[in-house]
Tab-separated table of C-alpha atoms in Angstrom:
chain	number	residue	atom	x	y	z
A	18	UNK	CA	153.912	60.820	-84.909
A	19	UNK	CA	151.892	60.307	-86.667
A	20	UNK	CA	153.297	62.049	-89.608
A	21	UNK	CA	156.440	59.105	-89.541
A	22	UNK	CA	154.719	56.711	-91.809
A	23	UNK	CA	154.050	53.353	-90.191
A	24	UNK	CA	152.162	54.452	-86.554
A	25	UNK	CA	149.312	55.216	-85.686
A	26	UNK	CA	149.381	57.494	-83.458
A	27	UNK	CA	145.620	58.558	-80.812
A	28	UNK	CA	145.619	59.957	-76.797
A	29	UNK	CA	142.972	58.493	-74.953
A	30	UNK	CA	141.835	60.399	-71.964
A	31	UNK	CA	139.873	59.920	-68.214
A	32	UNK	CA	136.710	59.435	-67.186
A	33	UNK	CA	136.523	61.112	-64.224
A	34	UNK	CA	133.909	58.546	-62.519
A	35	UNK	CA	137.401	56.328	-63.209
A	36	UNK	CA	134.791	53.508	-65.031
A	37	UNK	CA	137.278	50.643	-66.164
A	38	UNK	CA	137.329	50.913	-69.493
A	39	UNK	CA	135.741	54.418	-70.065
A	40	UNK	CA	136.625	56.932	-71.980
A	41	UNK	CA	137.600	55.145	-74.456
A	42	UNK	CA	135.704	56.776	-77.616
A	43	UNK	CA	132.886	54.862	-80.169
A	44	UNK	CA	133.272	50.530	-79.571
A	45	UNK	CA	131.721	48.226	-82.057
A	46	UNK	CA	131.741	45.025	-84.031
A	47	UNK	CA	130.774	44.173	-87.836
A	48	UNK	CA	129.618	40.835	-87.581
A	49	UNK	CA	128.100	38.553	-91.052
A	50	UNK	CA	129.713	36.300	-92.998
A	51	UNK	CA	132.059	33.054	-92.778
A	52	UNK	CA	136.022	33.977	-92.336
A	53	UNK	CA	137.550	36.183	-93.184
A	54	UNK	CA	134.393	38.243	-94.238
A	55	UNK	CA	133.808	41.079	-91.101
A	56	UNK	CA	137.673	41.990	-91.257
A	57	UNK	CA	136.359	42.412	-94.733
A	58	UNK	CA	133.443	44.629	-93.977
A	59	UNK	CA	134.478	46.860	-90.992
A	60	UNK	CA	137.919	47.959	-93.232
A	61	UNK	CA	134.941	48.411	-95.290
A	62	UNK	CA	133.568	50.649	-93.158
A	63	UNK	CA	136.403	52.393	-91.547
A	64	UNK	CA	137.060	53.629	-94.585
A	65	UNK	CA	133.918	55.662	-94.688
A	66	UNK	CA	134.190	56.619	-89.934
A	67	UNK	CA	136.742	57.730	-92.059
A	68	UNK	CA	136.174	60.353	-94.634
A	69	UNK	CA	133.363	61.268	-91.206
A	70	UNK	CA	133.553	64.382	-89.501
A	71	UNK	CA	132.133	62.628	-86.164
A	72	UNK	CA	135.312	61.398	-86.204
A	73	UNK	CA	138.876	62.088	-85.353
A	74	UNK	CA	140.602	58.147	-86.152
A	75	UNK	CA	139.463	55.145	-86.459
A	76	UNK	CA	141.373	51.729	-86.409
A	77	UNK	CA	140.173	48.135	-86.431
A	78	UNK	CA	141.140	46.096	-83.706
A	79	UNK	CA	142.098	42.989	-85.020
A	80	UNK	CA	144.898	41.982	-87.471
A	81	UNK	CA	145.065	39.599	-89.662
A	82	UNK	CA	149.349	39.071	-88.465
A	83	UNK	CA	149.286	35.179	-87.625
A	84	UNK	CA	151.035	33.165	-90.409
A	85	UNK	CA	148.868	30.428	-91.798
A	86	UNK	CA	149.591	27.533	-93.644
A	87	UNK	CA	146.604	26.488	-95.067
A	88	UNK	CA	146.235	22.588	-97.049
A	89	UNK	CA	143.205	21.805	-99.406
A	90	UNK	CA	142.932	18.125	-99.969
A	91	UNK	CA	141.586	17.782	-104.178
A	92	UNK	CA	137.856	14.813	-102.520
A	93	UNK	CA	137.844	13.343	-106.256
A	94	UNK	CA	141.566	13.896	-106.934
A	95	UNK	CA	142.297	11.861	-104.137
A	96	UNK	CA	139.143	9.597	-104.572
A	97	UNK	CA	140.818	8.293	-108.710
A	98	UNK	CA	144.244	7.880	-107.293
A	99	UNK	CA	142.869	6.229	-104.761
A	100	UNK	CA	144.368	8.781	-101.566
A	101	UNK	CA	142.734	8.506	-97.839
A	102	UNK	CA	141.843	11.438	-97.138
A	103	UNK	CA	142.495	10.601	-93.268
A	104	UNK	CA	146.194	9.566	-94.528
A	105	UNK	CA	146.883	12.938	-95.690
A	106	UNK	CA	146.386	14.187	-92.389
A	107	UNK	CA	148.183	11.305	-90.809
A	108	UNK	CA	151.370	11.646	-92.772
A	109	UNK	CA	150.911	15.684	-92.697
A	110	UNK	CA	150.591	15.936	-88.442
A	111	UNK	CA	153.809	12.256	-88.256
A	112	UNK	CA	156.525	14.840	-90.203
A	113	UNK	CA	155.231	18.399	-89.158
A	114	UNK	CA	154.781	17.459	-85.964
A	115	UNK	CA	154.165	13.678	-84.130
A	116	UNK	CA	151.758	11.728	-83.467
A	117	UNK	CA	150.113	8.933	-81.004
A	118	UNK	CA	151.135	5.836	-82.348
A	119	UNK	CA	150.183	3.633	-79.432
A	120	UNK	CA	150.816	2.758	-75.917
A	121	UNK	CA	152.293	0.263	-73.812
A	122	UNK	CA	152.463	-0.622	-70.518
A	123	UNK	CA	155.343	-1.674	-68.049
A	124	UNK	CA	153.997	-2.431	-64.675
A	125	UNK	CA	151.242	-0.245	-64.892
A	126	UNK	CA	152.505	2.541	-66.089
A	127	UNK	CA	151.200	3.542	-69.635
A	128	UNK	CA	153.970	4.826	-72.176
A	129	UNK	CA	153.127	6.403	-75.274
A	130	UNK	CA	154.545	6.165	-78.097
A	131	UNK	CA	155.052	9.004	-80.488
A	132	UNK	CA	155.573	8.841	-84.559
A	133	UNK	CA	157.571	11.655	-86.143
A	134	UNK	CA	159.232	12.044	-89.122
A	135	UNK	CA	163.424	11.547	-89.613
A	136	UNK	CA	166.104	13.482	-90.924
A	137	UNK	CA	165.417	18.247	-90.992
A	138	UNK	CA	162.773	19.760	-89.865
A	139	UNK	CA	160.131	20.401	-91.813
A	140	UNK	CA	160.519	24.030	-92.145
A	141	UNK	CA	159.030	25.668	-95.214
A	142	UNK	CA	155.723	24.892	-97.311
A	143	UNK	CA	157.756	23.675	-99.569
A	144	UNK	CA	158.846	20.543	-97.397
A	145	UNK	CA	155.528	19.357	-97.463
A	146	UNK	CA	155.008	20.300	-100.540
A	147	UNK	CA	157.181	17.292	-101.730
A	148	UNK	CA	155.869	15.290	-98.709
A	149	UNK	CA	154.905	11.528	-100.169
A	150	UNK	CA	151.457	10.069	-99.831
A	151	UNK	CA	151.196	6.249	-100.977
A	152	UNK	CA	147.787	5.990	-103.665
A	153	UNK	CA	145.653	2.577	-103.664
A	154	UNK	CA	147.625	0.897	-105.720
A	155	UNK	CA	150.925	1.407	-103.710
A	156	UNK	CA	152.726	4.797	-105.409
A	157	UNK	CA	153.362	6.888	-103.533
A	158	UNK	CA	153.118	10.631	-105.581
A	159	UNK	CA	153.370	13.752	-104.143
A	160	UNK	CA	151.018	15.747	-101.633
A	161	UNK	CA	151.162	18.175	-104.189
A	162	UNK	CA	149.066	15.970	-106.618
A	163	UNK	CA	146.302	16.105	-104.189
A	164	UNK	CA	146.161	19.097	-101.700
A	165	UNK	CA	147.320	22.474	-103.086
A	166	UNK	CA	149.624	24.363	-99.960
A	167	UNK	CA	149.326	28.641	-99.579
A	168	UNK	CA	150.072	30.665	-96.391
A	169	UNK	CA	148.507	33.167	-95.478
A	170	UNK	CA	148.080	35.862	-92.344
A	171	UNK	CA	145.261	34.994	-90.058
A	172	UNK	CA	143.520	36.827	-86.878
A	173	UNK	CA	144.701	35.447	-83.934
A	174	UNK	CA	141.961	35.918	-82.023
A	175	UNK	CA	138.782	35.024	-83.880
A	176	UNK	CA	135.954	36.814	-82.457
A	177	UNK	CA	132.310	36.859	-81.826
A	178	UNK	CA	129.617	38.107	-81.046
A	179	UNK	CA	126.781	37.138	-80.649
A	180	UNK	CA	127.305	34.188	-82.138
A	181	UNK	CA	128.367	35.194	-85.106
A	182	UNK	CA	132.139	35.913	-86.675
A	183	UNK	CA	133.278	40.270	-85.533
A	184	UNK	CA	135.904	42.187	-86.244
A	185	UNK	CA	135.941	44.797	-82.734
A	186	UNK	CA	136.477	47.982	-84.138
A	187	UNK	CA	137.655	51.820	-82.264
A	188	UNK	CA	136.643	55.241	-83.279
A	189	UNK	CA	138.030	57.796	-81.526
A	190	UNK	CA	135.055	61.012	-81.443
A	191	UNK	CA	136.674	64.389	-82.998
A	192	UNK	CA	136.297	67.480	-79.869
A	193	UNK	CA	132.487	68.568	-78.861
A	194	UNK	CA	130.419	65.241	-80.386
A	195	UNK	CA	128.910	62.512	-78.355
A	196	UNK	CA	128.708	59.254	-77.632
A	197	UNK	CA	124.583	59.368	-78.333
A	198	UNK	CA	126.178	60.872	-81.596
A	199	UNK	CA	128.700	59.306	-83.020
A	200	UNK	CA	126.765	56.163	-83.054
A	201	UNK	CA	124.114	57.633	-84.118
A	202	UNK	CA	126.563	58.546	-87.126
A	203	UNK	CA	127.612	55.112	-87.256
A	204	UNK	CA	123.969	53.437	-87.567
A	205	UNK	CA	123.563	55.882	-90.597
A	206	UNK	CA	127.022	54.904	-92.503
A	207	UNK	CA	126.298	50.669	-92.023
A	208	UNK	CA	123.732	51.770	-93.338
A	209	UNK	CA	124.950	52.830	-96.845
A	210	UNK	CA	128.444	50.858	-96.669
A	211	UNK	CA	127.589	47.574	-95.324
A	212	UNK	CA	127.471	44.607	-97.878
A	213	UNK	CA	123.691	42.453	-96.665
A	214	UNK	CA	123.857	40.201	-93.860
A	215	UNK	CA	126.167	42.385	-92.101
A	216	UNK	CA	125.206	44.748	-88.457
A	217	UNK	CA	127.312	46.817	-86.294
A	218	UNK	CA	126.828	45.531	-82.860
A	219	UNK	CA	127.309	48.409	-79.999
A	220	UNK	CA	130.645	47.949	-77.329
A	221	UNK	CA	131.421	48.398	-74.764
A	222	UNK	CA	129.999	52.815	-73.398
A	223	UNK	CA	127.585	52.883	-76.303
A	224	UNK	CA	126.040	49.480	-75.231
A	225	UNK	CA	125.971	50.349	-72.112
A	226	UNK	CA	124.572	53.835	-72.696
A	227	UNK	CA	121.819	52.190	-75.437
A	228	UNK	CA	120.684	50.271	-72.855
A	229	UNK	CA	120.760	52.366	-70.100
A	230	UNK	CA	118.306	54.995	-71.958
A	231	UNK	CA	116.217	51.543	-72.771
A	232	UNK	CA	116.038	51.260	-69.091
A	233	UNK	CA	115.551	54.932	-68.928
A	234	UNK	CA	112.599	55.226	-69.649
A	235	UNK	CA	110.388	51.957	-68.597
A	236	UNK	CA	112.415	53.508	-65.353
A	237	UNK	CA	110.113	56.473	-66.469
A	238	UNK	CA	106.620	54.780	-66.985
A	239	UNK	CA	107.025	52.331	-64.053
A	240	UNK	CA	107.465	55.372	-61.852
A	241	UNK	CA	105.466	56.850	-63.569
A	242	UNK	CA	102.309	55.152	-62.660
A	243	UNK	CA	103.268	54.094	-59.029
A	244	UNK	CA	103.267	57.972	-58.022
A	245	UNK	CA	99.879	58.171	-59.811
A	246	UNK	CA	98.312	54.948	-57.859
A	247	UNK	CA	100.432	55.934	-54.529
A	248	UNK	CA	98.851	60.270	-55.048
A	249	UNK	CA	95.667	58.715	-55.588
A	250	UNK	CA	95.192	56.259	-52.525
A	251	UNK	CA	96.328	58.713	-50.960
A	252	UNK	CA	94.049	61.259	-51.583
A	253	UNK	CA	91.633	58.961	-52.455
A	254	UNK	CA	91.008	60.092	-55.949
A	255	UNK	CA	92.337	59.952	-59.838
A	256	UNK	CA	91.128	63.773	-59.788
A	257	UNK	CA	93.379	64.411	-57.252
A	258	UNK	CA	96.418	62.337	-58.554
A	259	UNK	CA	95.799	64.158	-62.465
A	260	UNK	CA	95.891	67.614	-60.871
A	261	UNK	CA	99.509	66.756	-59.517
A	262	UNK	CA	100.981	65.009	-61.512
A	263	UNK	CA	99.639	68.516	-64.170
A	264	UNK	CA	102.952	69.721	-64.239
A	265	UNK	CA	105.466	66.884	-64.352
A	266	UNK	CA	105.391	67.213	-68.075
A	267	UNK	CA	106.038	70.815	-68.256
A	268	UNK	CA	108.982	71.269	-65.727
A	269	UNK	CA	110.894	68.654	-67.366
A	270	UNK	CA	110.077	69.702	-71.036
A	271	UNK	CA	111.528	72.785	-68.924
A	272	UNK	CA	114.820	70.628	-68.176
A	273	UNK	CA	115.261	68.831	-70.707
A	274	UNK	CA	116.142	73.268	-72.715
A	275	UNK	CA	117.770	73.908	-70.164
A	276	UNK	CA	120.387	70.564	-71.182
A	277	UNK	CA	120.629	72.113	-74.583
A	278	UNK	CA	120.699	75.949	-74.164
A	279	UNK	CA	123.631	74.680	-72.448
A	280	UNK	CA	125.931	72.663	-74.219
A	281	UNK	CA	124.164	69.603	-72.159
A	282	UNK	CA	123.253	65.883	-72.994
A	283	UNK	CA	120.568	63.267	-71.081
A	284	UNK	CA	123.165	61.259	-68.347
A	285	UNK	CA	123.378	59.793	-65.971
A	286	UNK	CA	123.518	63.251	-63.627
A	287	UNK	CA	120.267	64.790	-65.629
A	288	UNK	CA	118.699	61.370	-65.467
A	289	UNK	CA	119.159	61.950	-61.525
A	290	UNK	CA	118.494	65.284	-61.875
A	291	UNK	CA	114.935	64.800	-63.263
A	292	UNK	CA	114.006	62.005	-60.122
A	293	UNK	CA	114.929	64.812	-57.876
A	294	UNK	CA	113.192	67.375	-60.383
A	295	UNK	CA	109.560	65.037	-60.398
A	296	UNK	CA	109.484	64.166	-56.862
A	297	UNK	CA	110.355	68.834	-56.069
A	298	UNK	CA	107.229	69.398	-58.259
A	299	UNK	CA	104.632	66.329	-56.485
A	300	UNK	CA	105.456	68.006	-53.056
A	301	UNK	CA	104.505	71.255	-54.426
A	302	UNK	CA	101.391	69.886	-56.007
A	303	UNK	CA	100.473	68.486	-53.316
A	304	UNK	CA	101.110	71.708	-50.657
A	305	UNK	CA	98.102	72.761	-53.127
A	306	UNK	CA	95.593	70.210	-54.002
A	307	UNK	CA	95.250	69.407	-50.452
A	308	UNK	CA	94.303	72.535	-48.596
A	309	UNK	CA	92.397	72.763	-51.453
A	310	UNK	CA	90.838	69.851	-51.452
A	311	UNK	CA	90.463	71.028	-47.876
A	312	UNK	CA	88.986	74.213	-48.356
A	313	UNK	CA	86.109	72.482	-50.549
A	314	UNK	CA	85.572	70.219	-47.641
A	315	UNK	CA	85.063	74.176	-45.169
A	316	UNK	CA	81.700	75.133	-48.457
A	317	UNK	CA	83.976	76.286	-50.631
A	318	UNK	CA	83.850	76.386	-54.408
A	319	UNK	CA	85.839	75.249	-56.929
A	320	UNK	CA	87.806	78.363	-58.046
A	321	UNK	CA	88.044	79.922	-54.500
A	322	UNK	CA	89.057	76.975	-53.180
A	323	UNK	CA	91.926	76.977	-55.860
A	324	UNK	CA	92.320	80.530	-55.453
A	325	UNK	CA	93.114	81.136	-51.815
A	326	UNK	CA	95.339	77.357	-51.879
A	327	UNK	CA	97.398	79.013	-54.197
A	328	UNK	CA	97.670	81.707	-52.349
A	329	UNK	CA	98.112	80.262	-49.214
A	330	UNK	CA	101.122	77.791	-50.187
A	331	UNK	CA	102.761	80.621	-52.062
A	332	UNK	CA	105.273	81.007	-49.207
A	333	UNK	CA	106.132	77.098	-48.213
A	334	UNK	CA	106.700	76.496	-52.661
A	335	UNK	CA	108.713	79.993	-52.590
A	336	UNK	CA	110.601	78.614	-50.481
A	337	UNK	CA	111.468	74.788	-51.120
A	338	UNK	CA	112.067	75.940	-55.229
A	339	UNK	CA	114.535	79.012	-52.983
A	340	UNK	CA	116.150	76.278	-51.187
A	341	UNK	CA	116.526	73.658	-54.036
A	342	UNK	CA	117.722	76.558	-57.011
A	343	UNK	CA	120.107	77.700	-54.150
A	344	UNK	CA	121.382	74.376	-53.684
A	345	UNK	CA	122.034	73.955	-57.404
A	346	UNK	CA	123.916	76.561	-58.047
A	347	UNK	CA	127.888	75.360	-57.029
A	348	UNK	CA	127.710	72.696	-59.104
A	349	UNK	CA	126.997	74.893	-61.734
A	350	UNK	CA	129.401	76.895	-61.215
A	351	UNK	CA	132.212	74.659	-59.464
A	352	UNK	CA	135.147	73.930	-61.305
A	353	UNK	CA	137.396	70.875	-60.919
A	354	UNK	CA	137.390	67.356	-61.365
A	355	UNK	CA	133.891	66.041	-62.405
A	356	UNK	CA	132.895	69.910	-62.635
A	357	UNK	CA	131.621	67.925	-66.136
A	358	UNK	CA	128.826	65.441	-64.283
A	359	UNK	CA	128.021	67.846	-62.029
A	360	UNK	CA	126.878	70.319	-63.734
A	361	UNK	CA	125.081	68.138	-65.920
A	362	UNK	CA	123.134	67.710	-62.908
A	363	UNK	CA	122.925	71.486	-61.592
A	364	UNK	CA	121.393	72.633	-64.921
A	365	UNK	CA	117.974	70.948	-64.248
A	366	UNK	CA	118.347	71.463	-60.696
A	367	UNK	CA	117.891	75.071	-61.784
A	368	UNK	CA	116.822	75.230	-65.538
A	369	UNK	CA	113.294	72.094	-64.957
A	370	UNK	CA	113.236	74.049	-60.994
A	371	UNK	CA	112.728	76.338	-61.796
A	372	UNK	CA	110.600	76.897	-63.944
A	373	UNK	CA	108.878	73.762	-62.603
A	374	UNK	CA	108.000	77.063	-59.737
A	375	UNK	CA	105.779	79.255	-61.329
A	376	UNK	CA	104.314	76.045	-63.691
A	377	UNK	CA	103.107	75.030	-59.670
A	378	UNK	CA	102.027	77.795	-58.103
A	379	UNK	CA	100.063	78.443	-61.541
A	380	UNK	CA	98.952	75.970	-63.544
A	381	UNK	CA	98.253	73.766	-60.463
A	382	UNK	CA	95.276	76.553	-59.273
A	383	UNK	CA	94.311	76.819	-63.209
A	384	UNK	CA	93.860	72.503	-63.397
A	385	UNK	CA	92.331	72.073	-60.184
A	386	UNK	CA	89.454	75.120	-61.440
A	387	UNK	CA	88.838	73.347	-64.784
A	388	UNK	CA	89.099	69.641	-62.534
A	389	UNK	CA	87.914	69.207	-59.648
A	390	UNK	CA	84.427	68.993	-60.122
A	391	UNK	CA	84.101	65.979	-62.423
A	392	UNK	CA	85.014	64.823	-58.226
A	393	UNK	CA	82.959	65.005	-55.237
A	394	UNK	CA	84.148	67.003	-52.232
A	395	UNK	CA	84.525	64.548	-48.845
A	396	UNK	CA	82.388	66.733	-47.504
A	397	UNK	CA	79.679	66.132	-49.728
A	398	UNK	CA	80.834	62.022	-49.881
A	399	UNK	CA	80.098	61.739	-45.647
A	400	UNK	CA	76.718	63.965	-46.132
A	401	UNK	CA	75.451	61.089	-48.248
A	402	UNK	CA	76.816	59.031	-45.894
A	403	UNK	CA	75.257	60.026	-42.851
A	404	UNK	CA	71.647	60.819	-44.636
A	405	UNK	CA	71.970	56.983	-45.669
A	406	UNK	CA	72.642	56.252	-42.380
A	407	UNK	CA	69.658	58.261	-40.737
A	408	UNK	CA	67.826	56.487	-43.718
A	409	UNK	CA	68.894	52.906	-42.464
A	410	UNK	CA	68.003	53.943	-38.917
A	411	UNK	CA	64.855	54.941	-39.687
A	412	UNK	CA	63.683	51.725	-41.899
A	413	UNK	CA	64.771	49.668	-38.815
């Protein structure tokens, strides 16, 4: 179909979640300027993006196909001839359409009096040029003496984004190109081809993606702080919370490597997997640190408590890791509708948790050995409290 002159053919696909408006490519708008300047800048950007291998088809979502007759009054000439610009407007309205001349009332009913031109209708721009207007001296002159009349094509709808004139555009991405990669290519190209004062605004899925990326970083930051505070309150020690969370960056890095090696991307599903991964890693860390603290309370040294806790908690940590890994295999091996979404979640769980289990078993005891000495054992605090109570009772 594309080989036929005058035809622009493109294909769009659906999406696994059935989200309305999704799967339509990269949508954006060029903003800035006045009048048709935004449309002109958008066409320049469209030509540049069409040469990029990241896009297959780039098409404008605006069309200057609505005919319009524009009349520009030369106010200086009209003032010299004594022609009132309002009289020009009234004459054009009356001859081309009709104007409200007044109202009369009859039996409490309002009747409008409309003034319109007689004779042949005005259906051609040259008819407007042959209209006559009255000058200050009372003479009549043709409208073309004080105004210029031109025909032009304008957009049927004037689009605005963020209170600025905008020209919307849709770009279909080439196979293998993600939405985030296409948005990055758009940003780089726009910096080089758009004139000063013009910018691009993401629309549709691309806008939601950009907002979610910013929100995701904020959510993970708050989640990390909240988890740290909860663990600190649970163990009554900041050091224990730091030891438990020490393995989280390594597990997240392993999950991201798994995504890159399998050709995936950071999306909603992989983000869900990262949250799940943090929870499982924290749970495994709690198992080891809690038991190590109990052994310290019994009088064991920090190193011996770390080694004994790692050996004792080996079975439950492996059970948790293996059960979660086996539960993630169907997500990876599955096929059919929505398989890409499930695969993104599965690779984060399998790849990230596989390494995270090893990190928990080795790094958590090491971190406990290095950092636990900075805090006192709870048995030491209890003994110190008993000594202070005994001293207080003797003083009484």
